[in-house]
């Protein structure tokens, strides 16, 4: 619901899957009706993206501002909304 509410204002979600099976990943995207950008790094927990971002569990979320700075890690929905409202002022 946050994505639908804020995507027209520049909010974007970029999902990165660590699935080792591309077919499982594609089925999950369809099943979950994912509407945002989604890519796969099929290296699992050994994937470069997981190491670079220090991802220890899934899901892990990063809120990044327009300056490409991480402003929150694993924010709740209410925290995301509060930060988005603040950023848009």
PDB file of N, CA and C in Angstrom:
ATOM      1  N   UNK A   1       0.821  -1.203   0.000  1.00  0.00           N
ATOM      2  CA  UNK A   1       0.000   0.000   0.000  1.00  0.00           C
ATOM      3  C   UNK A   1       0.862   1.264   0.000  1.00  0.00           C
ATOM      4  N   UNK A   2       2.018   1.228   0.652  1.00  0.00           N
ATOM      5  CA  UNK A   2       2.910   2.384   0.660  1.00  0.00           C
ATOM      6  C   UNK A   2       3.437   2.626  -0.755  1.00  0.00           C
ATOM      7  N   UNK A   3       3.769   1.545  -1.449  1.00  0.00           N
ATOM      8  CA  UNK A   3       4.273   1.672  -2.826  1.00  0.00           C
ATOM      9  C   UNK A   3       3.220   2.313  -3.725  1.00  0.00           C
ATOM     10  N   UNK A   4       2.000   1.828  -3.652  1.00  0.00           N
ATOM     11  CA  UNK A   4       0.938   2.391  -4.481  1.00  0.00           C
ATOM     12  C   UNK A   4       0.711   3.865  -4.167  1.00  0.00           C
ATOM     13  N   UNK A   5       0.802   4.217  -2.903  1.00  0.00           N
ATOM     14  CA  UNK A   5       0.536   5.587  -2.465  1.00  0.00           C
ATOM     15  C   UNK A   5       1.629   6.556  -2.909  1.00  0.00           C
ATOM     16  N   UNK A   6       2.886   6.132  -2.887  1.00  0.00           N
ATOM     17  CA  UNK A   6       4.003   7.053  -3.093  1.00  0.00           C
ATOM     18  C   UNK A   6       4.763   6.880  -4.408  1.00  0.00           C
ATOM     19  N   UNK A   7       4.495   5.855  -5.194  1.00  0.00           N
ATOM     20  CA  UNK A   7       5.301   5.650  -6.404  1.00  0.00           C
ATOM     21  C   UNK A   7       5.154   6.788  -7.401  1.00  0.00           C
ATOM     22  N   UNK A   8       4.005   7.420  -7.478  1.00  0.00           N
ATOM     23  CA  UNK A   8       3.833   8.543  -8.396  1.00  0.00           C
ATOM     24  C   UNK A   8       4.619   9.767  -7.949  1.00  0.00           C
ATOM     25  N   UNK A   9       5.124   9.736  -6.717  1.00  0.00           N
ATOM     26  CA  UNK A   9       5.920  10.853  -6.184  1.00  0.00           C
ATOM     27  C   UNK A   9       7.416  10.534  -6.173  1.00  0.00           C
ATOM     28  N   UNK A  10       7.799   9.461  -6.852  1.00  0.00           N
ATOM     29  CA  UNK A  10       9.219   9.137  -6.967  1.00  0.00           C
ATOM     30  C   UNK A  10       9.700   8.004  -6.082  1.00  0.00           C
ATOM     31  N   UNK A  11       8.826   7.440  -5.246  1.00  0.00           N
ATOM     32  CA  UNK A  11       9.214   6.313  -4.390  1.00  0.00           C
ATOM     33  C   UNK A  11       9.304   5.059  -5.251  1.00  0.00           C
ATOM     34  N   UNK A  12      10.396   4.344  -5.131  1.00  0.00           N
ATOM     35  CA  UNK A  12      10.563   3.120  -5.914  1.00  0.00           C
ATOM     36  C   UNK A  12      11.085   2.019  -5.017  1.00  0.00           C
ATOM     37  N   UNK A  13      10.673   0.817  -5.320  1.00  0.00           N
ATOM     38  CA  UNK A  13      11.184  -0.373  -4.642  1.00  0.00           C
ATOM     39  C   UNK A  13      12.003  -1.141  -5.657  1.00  0.00           C
ATOM     40  N   UNK A  14      13.162  -1.575  -5.241  1.00  0.00           N
ATOM     41  CA  UNK A  14      14.046  -2.377  -6.081  1.00  0.00           C
ATOM     42  C   UNK A  14      14.328  -3.651  -5.311  1.00  0.00           C
ATOM     43  N   UNK A  15      13.704  -4.732  -5.717  1.00  0.00           N
ATOM     44  CA  UNK A  15      13.841  -5.998  -5.008  1.00  0.00           C
ATOM     45  C   UNK A  15      14.948  -6.855  -5.600  1.00  0.00           C
ATOM     46  N   UNK A  16      15.764  -7.430  -4.729  1.00  0.00           N
ATOM     47  CA  UNK A  16      16.831  -8.326  -5.165  1.00  0.00           C
ATOM     48  C   UNK A  16      16.635  -9.659  -4.466  1.00  0.00           C
ATOM     49  N   UNK A  17      16.426 -10.680  -5.266  1.00  0.00           N
ATOM     50  CA  UNK A  17      16.221 -12.017  -4.727  1.00  0.00           C
ATOM     51  C   UNK A  17      17.549 -12.762  -4.669  1.00  0.00           C
ATOM     52  N   UNK A  18      17.708 -13.588  -3.659  1.00  0.00           N
ATOM     53  CA  UNK A  18      18.888 -14.439  -3.533  1.00  0.00           C
ATOM     54  C   UNK A  18      18.569 -15.894  -3.871  1.00  0.00           C
ATOM     55  N   UNK A  19      17.397 -16.117  -4.459  1.00  0.00           N
ATOM     56  CA  UNK A  19      17.011 -17.485  -4.833  1.00  0.00           C
ATOM     57  C   UNK A  19      18.055 -18.109  -5.746  1.00  0.00           C
ATOM     58  N   UNK A  20      18.297 -19.380  -5.549  1.00  0.00           N
ATOM     59  CA  UNK A  20      19.213 -20.094  -6.437  1.00  0.00           C
ATOM     60  C   UNK A  20      18.492 -20.608  -7.678  1.00  0.00           C
ATOM     61  N   UNK A  21      17.182 -20.735  -7.579  1.00  0.00           N
ATOM     62  CA  UNK A  21      16.388 -21.224  -8.700  1.00  0.00           C
ATOM     63  C   UNK A  21      15.614 -20.076  -9.338  1.00  0.00           C
ATOM     64  N   UNK A  22      15.940 -19.778 -10.587  1.00  0.00           N
ATOM     65  CA  UNK A  22      15.241 -18.695 -11.272  1.00  0.00           C
ATOM     66  C   UNK A  22      13.767 -19.023 -11.472  1.00  0.00           C
ATOM     67  N   UNK A  23      13.441 -20.286 -11.709  1.00  0.00           N
ATOM     68  CA  UNK A  23      12.036 -20.651 -11.905  1.00  0.00           C
ATOM     69  C   UNK A  23      11.228 -20.469 -10.614  1.00  0.00           C
ATOM     70  N   UNK A  24      11.811 -20.811  -9.455  1.00  0.00           N
ATOM     71  CA  UNK A  24      11.137 -20.576  -8.166  1.00  0.00           C
ATOM     72  C   UNK A  24      10.925 -19.081  -7.939  1.00  0.00           C
ATOM     73  N   UNK A  25      11.936 -18.287  -8.269  1.00  0.00           N
ATOM     74  CA  UNK A  25      11.861 -16.842  -8.120  1.00  0.00           C
ATOM     75  C   UNK A  25      10.742 -16.266  -8.991  1.00  0.00           C
ATOM     76  N   UNK A  26      10.670 -16.694 -10.242  1.00  0.00           N
ATOM     77  CA  UNK A  26       9.621 -16.197 -11.145  1.00  0.00           C
ATOM     78  C   UNK A  26       8.227 -16.582 -10.636  1.00  0.00           C
ATOM     79  N   UNK A  27       8.091 -17.811 -10.156  1.00  0.00           N
ATOM     80  CA  UNK A  27       6.793 -18.243  -9.607  1.00  0.00           C
ATOM     81  C   UNK A  27       6.396 -17.400  -8.400  1.00  0.00           C
ATOM     82  N   UNK A  28       7.347 -17.097  -7.537  1.00  0.00           N
ATOM     83  CA  UNK A  28       7.070 -16.284  -6.348  1.00  0.00           C
ATOM     84  C   UNK A  28       6.647 -14.870  -6.738  1.00  0.00           C
ATOM     85  N   UNK A  29       7.295 -14.294  -7.751  1.00  0.00           N
ATOM     86  CA  UNK A  29       6.915 -12.945  -8.195  1.00  0.00           C
ATOM     87  C   UNK A  29       5.472 -12.922  -8.695  1.00  0.00           C
ATOM     88  N   UNK A  30       5.093 -13.953  -9.425  1.00  0.00           N
ATOM     89  CA  UNK A  30       3.718 -14.035  -9.935  1.00  0.00           C
ATOM     90  C   UNK A  30       2.751 -14.266  -8.785  1.00  0.00           C
ATOM     91  N   UNK A  31       3.080 -15.199  -7.921  1.00  0.00           N
ATOM     92  CA  UNK A  31       2.223 -15.531  -6.785  1.00  0.00           C
ATOM     93  C   UNK A  31       2.024 -14.336  -5.847  1.00  0.00           C
ATOM     94  N   UNK A  32       3.109 -13.595  -5.600  1.00  0.00           N
ATOM     95  CA  UNK A  32       3.060 -12.445  -4.692  1.00  0.00           C
ATOM     96  C   UNK A  32       2.581 -11.166  -5.382  1.00  0.00           C
ATOM     97  N   UNK A  33       2.380 -11.234  -6.690  1.00  0.00           N
ATOM     98  CA  UNK A  33       1.907 -10.084  -7.494  1.00  0.00           C
ATOM     99  C   UNK A  33       2.801  -8.860  -7.293  1.00  0.00           C
ATOM    100  N   UNK A  34       4.111  -9.088  -7.389  1.00  0.00           N
ATOM    101  CA  UNK A  34       5.077  -8.011  -7.206  1.00  0.00           C
ATOM    102  C   UNK A  34       4.974  -7.040  -8.376  1.00  0.00           C
ATOM    103  N   UNK A  35       4.843  -5.753  -8.056  1.00  0.00           N
ATOM    104  CA  UNK A  35       4.632  -4.723  -9.069  1.00  0.00           C
ATOM    105  C   UNK A  35       5.851  -3.831  -9.279  1.00  0.00           C
ATOM    106  N   UNK A  36       6.891  -4.016  -8.519  1.00  0.00           N
ATOM    107  CA  UNK A  36       8.058  -3.157  -8.619  1.00  0.00           C
ATOM    108  C   UNK A  36       9.205  -3.904  -9.278  1.00  0.00           C
ATOM    109  N   UNK A  37      10.293  -3.187  -9.514  1.00  0.00           N
ATOM    110  CA  UNK A  37      11.480  -3.758 -10.145  1.00  0.00           C
ATOM    111  C   UNK A  37      11.990  -4.913  -9.283  1.00  0.00           C
ATOM    112  N   UNK A  38      12.257  -6.030  -9.916  1.00  0.00           N
ATOM    113  CA  UNK A  38      12.730  -7.215  -9.190  1.00  0.00           C
ATOM    114  C   UNK A  38      13.801  -7.890 -10.033  1.00  0.00           C
ATOM    115  N   UNK A  39      14.940  -8.158  -9.419  1.00  0.00           N
ATOM    116  CA  UNK A  39      16.036  -8.855 -10.091  1.00  0.00           C
ATOM    117  C   UNK A  39      16.489 -10.010  -9.209  1.00  0.00           C
ATOM    118  N   UNK A  40      17.329 -10.853  -9.767  1.00  0.00           N
ATOM    119  CA  UNK A  40      17.817 -12.005  -9.010  1.00  0.00           C
ATOM    120  C   UNK A  40      19.343 -12.057  -9.060  1.00  0.00           C
ATOM    121  N   UNK A  41      19.935 -12.363  -7.928  1.00  0.00           N
ATOM    122  CA  UNK A  41      21.352 -12.701  -7.838  1.00  0.00           C
ATOM    123  C   UNK A  41      21.355 -14.126  -7.314  1.00  0.00           C
ATOM    124  N   UNK A  42      21.460 -15.066  -8.206  1.00  0.00           N
ATOM    125  CA  UNK A  42      21.229 -16.473  -7.857  1.00  0.00           C
ATOM    126  C   UNK A  42      22.359 -17.117  -7.055  1.00  0.00           C
ATOM    127  N   UNK A  43      23.206 -16.330  -6.451  1.00  0.00           N
ATOM    128  CA  UNK A  43      24.296 -16.871  -5.644  1.00  0.00           C
ATOM    129  C   UNK A  43      23.891 -17.257  -4.237  1.00  0.00           C
ATOM    130  N   UNK A  44      22.604 -17.082  -3.906  1.00  0.00           N
ATOM    131  CA  UNK A  44      22.157 -17.413  -2.552  1.00  0.00           C
ATOM    132  C   UNK A  44      22.884 -16.553  -1.529  1.00  0.00           C
ATOM    133  N   UNK A  45      23.168 -17.107  -0.379  1.00  0.00           N
ATOM    134  CA  UNK A  45      23.832 -16.352   0.690  1.00  0.00           C
ATOM    135  C   UNK A  45      25.263 -15.984   0.331  1.00  0.00           C
ATOM    136  N   UNK A  46      25.821 -16.626  -0.675  1.00  0.00           N
ATOM    137  CA  UNK A  46      27.172 -16.288  -1.124  1.00  0.00           C
ATOM    138  C   UNK A  46      27.155 -15.203  -2.200  1.00  0.00           C
ATOM    139  N   UNK A  47      25.995 -14.698  -2.541  1.00  0.00           N
ATOM    140  CA  UNK A  47      25.867 -13.678  -3.585  1.00  0.00           C
ATOM    141  C   UNK A  47      26.630 -12.413  -3.206  1.00  0.00           C
ATOM    142  N   UNK A  48      27.243 -11.786  -4.194  1.00  0.00           N
ATOM    143  CA  UNK A  48      27.998 -10.556  -3.962  1.00  0.00           C
ATOM    144  C   UNK A  48      27.123  -9.473  -3.347  1.00  0.00           C
ATOM    145  N   UNK A  49      25.902  -9.334  -3.823  1.00  0.00           N
ATOM    146  CA  UNK A  49      25.017  -8.290  -3.298  1.00  0.00           C
ATOM    147  C   UNK A  49      24.732  -8.509  -1.808  1.00  0.00           C
ATOM    148  N   UNK A  50      24.580  -9.756  -1.393  1.00  0.00           N
ATOM    149  CA  UNK A  50      24.337 -10.051   0.025  1.00  0.00           C
ATOM    150  C   UNK A  50      25.557  -9.685   0.867  1.00  0.00           C
ATOM    151  N   UNK A  51      26.734  -9.983   0.360  1.00  0.00           N
ATOM    152  CA  UNK A  51      27.966  -9.647   1.093  1.00  0.00           C
ATOM    153  C   UNK A  51      28.188  -8.142   1.119  1.00  0.00           C
ATOM    154  N   UNK A  52      28.016  -7.488  -0.019  1.00  0.00           N
ATOM    155  CA  UNK A  52      28.258  -6.038  -0.106  1.00  0.00           C
ATOM    156  C   UNK A  52      27.343  -5.241   0.824  1.00  0.00           C
ATOM    157  N   UNK A  53      26.092  -5.684   0.935  1.00  0.00           N
ATOM    158  CA  UNK A  53      25.114  -4.957   1.755  1.00  0.00           C
ATOM    159  C   UNK A  53      24.958  -5.559   3.154  1.00  0.00           C
ATOM    160  N   UNK A  54      25.760  -6.571   3.471  1.00  0.00           N
ATOM    161  CA  UNK A  54      25.753  -7.220   4.794  1.00  0.00           C
ATOM    162  C   UNK A  54      24.353  -7.739   5.168  1.00  0.00           C
ATOM    163  N   UNK A  55      23.751  -8.449   4.200  1.00  0.00           N
ATOM    164  CA  UNK A  55      22.425  -9.022   4.409  1.00  0.00           C
ATOM    165  C   UNK A  55      22.593 -10.359   5.127  1.00  0.00           C
ATOM    166  N   UNK A  56      22.038 -10.437   6.343  1.00  0.00           N
ATOM    167  CA  UNK A  56      22.140 -11.654   7.148  1.00  0.00           C
ATOM    168  C   UNK A  56      20.840 -12.436   7.196  1.00  0.00           C
ATOM    169  N   UNK A  57      19.729 -11.791   6.835  1.00  0.00           N
ATOM    170  CA  UNK A  57      18.430 -12.465   6.848  1.00  0.00           C
ATOM    171  C   UNK A  57      17.511 -11.778   5.847  1.00  0.00           C
ATOM    172  N   UNK A  58      16.474 -12.483   5.478  1.00  0.00           N
ATOM    173  CA  UNK A  58      15.496 -11.958   4.512  1.00  0.00           C
ATOM    174  C   UNK A  58      14.129 -11.891   5.145  1.00  0.00           C
ATOM    175  N   UNK A  59      13.329 -10.915   4.842  1.00  0.00           N
ATOM    176  CA  UNK A  59      13.708  -9.789   4.001  1.00  0.00           C
ATOM    177  C   UNK A  59      14.523  -8.772   4.787  1.00  0.00           C
ATOM    178  N   UNK A  60      15.403  -8.087   4.096  1.00  0.00           N
ATOM    179  CA  UNK A  60      16.135  -6.947   4.628  1.00  0.00           C
ATOM    180  C   UNK A  60      15.800  -5.761   3.739  1.00  0.00           C
ATOM    181  N   UNK A  61      15.510  -4.624   4.345  1.00  0.00           N
ATOM    182  CA  UNK A  61      15.094  -3.443   3.586  1.00  0.00           C
ATOM    183  C   UNK A  61      15.998  -2.258   3.891  1.00  0.00           C
ATOM    184  N   UNK A  62      16.279  -1.502   2.855  1.00  0.00           N
ATOM    185  CA  UNK A  62      17.056  -0.278   2.988  1.00  0.00           C
ATOM    186  C   UNK A  62      16.242   0.847   2.365  1.00  0.00           C
ATOM    187  N   UNK A  63      16.091   1.940   3.073  1.00  0.00           N
ATOM    188  CA  UNK A  63      15.444   3.123   2.518  1.00  0.00           C
ATOM    189  C   UNK A  63      16.565   4.088   2.154  1.00  0.00           C
ATOM    190  N   UNK A  64      16.622   4.433   0.866  1.00  0.00           N
ATOM    191  CA  UNK A  64      17.707   5.248   0.329  1.00  0.00           C
ATOM    192  C   UNK A  64      17.113   6.541  -0.219  1.00  0.00           C
ATOM    193  N   UNK A  65      17.732   7.659   0.133  1.00  0.00           N
ATOM    194  CA  UNK A  65      17.205   8.941  -0.325  1.00  0.00           C
ATOM    195  C   UNK A  65      17.735   9.294  -1.717  1.00  0.00           C
ATOM    196  N   UNK A  66      17.367  10.472  -2.206  1.00  0.00           N
ATOM    197  CA  UNK A  66      17.766  10.905  -3.548  1.00  0.00           C
ATOM    198  C   UNK A  66      19.274  11.125  -3.670  1.00  0.00           C
ATOM    199  N   UNK A  67      19.957  11.306  -2.544  1.00  0.00           N
ATOM    200  CA  UNK A  67      21.413  11.490  -2.545  1.00  0.00           C
ATOM    201  C   UNK A  67      22.141  10.145  -2.471  1.00  0.00           C
ATOM    202  N   UNK A  68      21.366   9.048  -2.563  1.00  0.00           N
ATOM    203  CA  UNK A  68      21.888   7.677  -2.501  1.00  0.00           C
ATOM    204  C   UNK A  68      22.475   7.334  -1.133  1.00  0.00           C
ATOM    205  N   UNK A  69      21.923   7.959  -0.083  1.00  0.00           N
ATOM    206  CA  UNK A  69      22.334   7.676   1.286  1.00  0.00           C
ATOM    207  C   UNK A  69      21.304   6.750   1.932  1.00  0.00           C
ATOM    208  N   UNK A  70      21.767   5.757   2.671  1.00  0.00           N
ATOM    209  CA  UNK A  70      20.866   4.886   3.414  1.00  0.00           C
ATOM    210  C   UNK A  70      20.361   5.673   4.611  1.00  0.00           C
ATOM    211  N   UNK A  71      19.038   5.854   4.675  1.00  0.00           N
ATOM    212  CA  UNK A  71      18.479   6.624   5.788  1.00  0.00           C
ATOM    213  C   UNK A  71      17.725   5.747   6.779  1.00  0.00           C
ATOM    214  N   UNK A  72      17.500   4.483   6.419  1.00  0.00           N
ATOM    215  CA  UNK A  72      16.867   3.551   7.359  1.00  0.00           C
ATOM    216  C   UNK A  72      17.131   2.125   6.901  1.00  0.00           C
ATOM    217  N   UNK A  73      17.308   1.248   7.870  1.00  0.00           N
ATOM    218  CA  UNK A  73      17.463  -0.186   7.597  1.00  0.00           C
ATOM    219  C   UNK A  73      16.315  -0.902   8.281  1.00  0.00           C
ATOM    220  N   UNK A  74      15.600  -1.696   7.522  1.00  0.00           N
ATOM    221  CA  UNK A  74      14.439  -2.448   7.990  1.00  0.00           C
ATOM    222  C   UNK A  74      13.386  -1.562   8.660  1.00  0.00           C
ATOM    223  N   UNK A  75      13.024  -0.453   8.017  1.00  0.00           N
ATOM    224  CA  UNK A  75      12.002   0.404   8.612  1.00  0.00           C
ATOM    225  C   UNK A  75      10.625  -0.246   8.556  1.00  0.00           C
ATOM    226  N   UNK A  76       9.789   0.063   9.525  1.00  0.00           N
ATOM    227  CA  UNK A  76       8.396  -0.395   9.507  1.00  0.00           C
ATOM    228  C   UNK A  76       7.631   0.436   8.476  1.00  0.00           C
ATOM    229  N   UNK A  77       6.433   0.011   8.157  1.00  0.00           N
ATOM    230  CA  UNK A  77       5.605   0.758   7.217  1.00  0.00           C
ATOM    231  C   UNK A  77       5.374   2.181   7.720  1.00  0.00           C
ATOM    232  N   UNK A  78       5.079   2.337   9.005  1.00  0.00           N
ATOM    233  CA  UNK A  78       4.832   3.676   9.544  1.00  0.00           C
ATOM    234  C   UNK A  78       6.098   4.532   9.492  1.00  0.00           C
ATOM    235  N   UNK A  79       7.258   3.942   9.742  1.00  0.00           N
ATOM    236  CA  UNK A  79       8.511   4.688   9.635  1.00  0.00           C
ATOM    237  C   UNK A  79       8.761   5.132   8.197  1.00  0.00           C
ATOM    238  N   UNK A  80       8.492   4.245   7.245  1.00  0.00           N
ATOM    239  CA  UNK A  80       8.664   4.596   5.828  1.00  0.00           C
ATOM    240  C   UNK A  80       7.767   5.772   5.476  1.00  0.00           C
ATOM    241  N   UNK A  81       6.506   5.697   5.856  1.00  0.00           N
ATOM    242  CA  UNK A  81       5.579   6.792   5.551  1.00  0.00           C
ATOM    243  C   UNK A  81       6.027   8.098   6.190  1.00  0.00           C
ATOM    244  N   UNK A  82       6.454   8.034   7.441  1.00  0.00           N
ATOM    245  CA  UNK A  82       6.907   9.241   8.135  1.00  0.00           C
ATOM    246  C   UNK A  82       8.128   9.844   7.432  1.00  0.00           C
ATOM    247  N   UNK A  83       9.083   9.007   7.049  1.00  0.00           N
ATOM    248  CA  UNK A  83      10.280   9.489   6.369  1.00  0.00           C
ATOM    249  C   UNK A  83       9.953  10.035   4.974  1.00  0.00           C
ATOM    250  N   UNK A  84       9.039   9.374   4.254  1.00  0.00           N
ATOM    251  CA  UNK A  84       8.671   9.857   2.923  1.00  0.00           C
ATOM    252  C   UNK A  84       7.968  11.211   3.013  1.00  0.00           C
ATOM    253  N   UNK A  85       7.097  11.372   3.985  1.00  0.00           N
ATOM    254  CA  UNK A  85       6.434  12.666   4.159  1.00  0.00           C
ATOM    255  C   UNK A  85       7.449  13.750   4.467  1.00  0.00           C
ATOM    256  N   UNK A  86       8.423  13.442   5.308  1.00  0.00           N
ATOM    257  CA  UNK A  86       9.448  14.400   5.699  1.00  0.00           C
ATOM    258  C   UNK A  86      10.333  14.772   4.496  1.00  0.00           C
ATOM    259  N   UNK A  87      10.687  13.776   3.685  1.00  0.00           N
ATOM    260  CA  UNK A  87      11.554  14.015   2.537  1.00  0.00           C
ATOM    261  C   UNK A  87      10.871  14.846   1.457  1.00  0.00           C
ATOM    262  N   UNK A  88       9.584  14.735   1.350  1.00  0.00           N
ATOM    263  CA  UNK A  88       8.848  15.421   0.277  1.00  0.00           C
ATOM    264  C   UNK A  88       8.500  16.860   0.627  1.00  0.00           C
ATOM    265  N   UNK A  89       8.822  17.329   1.816  1.00  0.00           N
ATOM    266  CA  UNK A  89       8.490  18.711   2.203  1.00  0.00           C
ATOM    267  C   UNK A  89       9.505  19.687   1.657  1.00  0.00           C
TER     268      UNK A  89
END
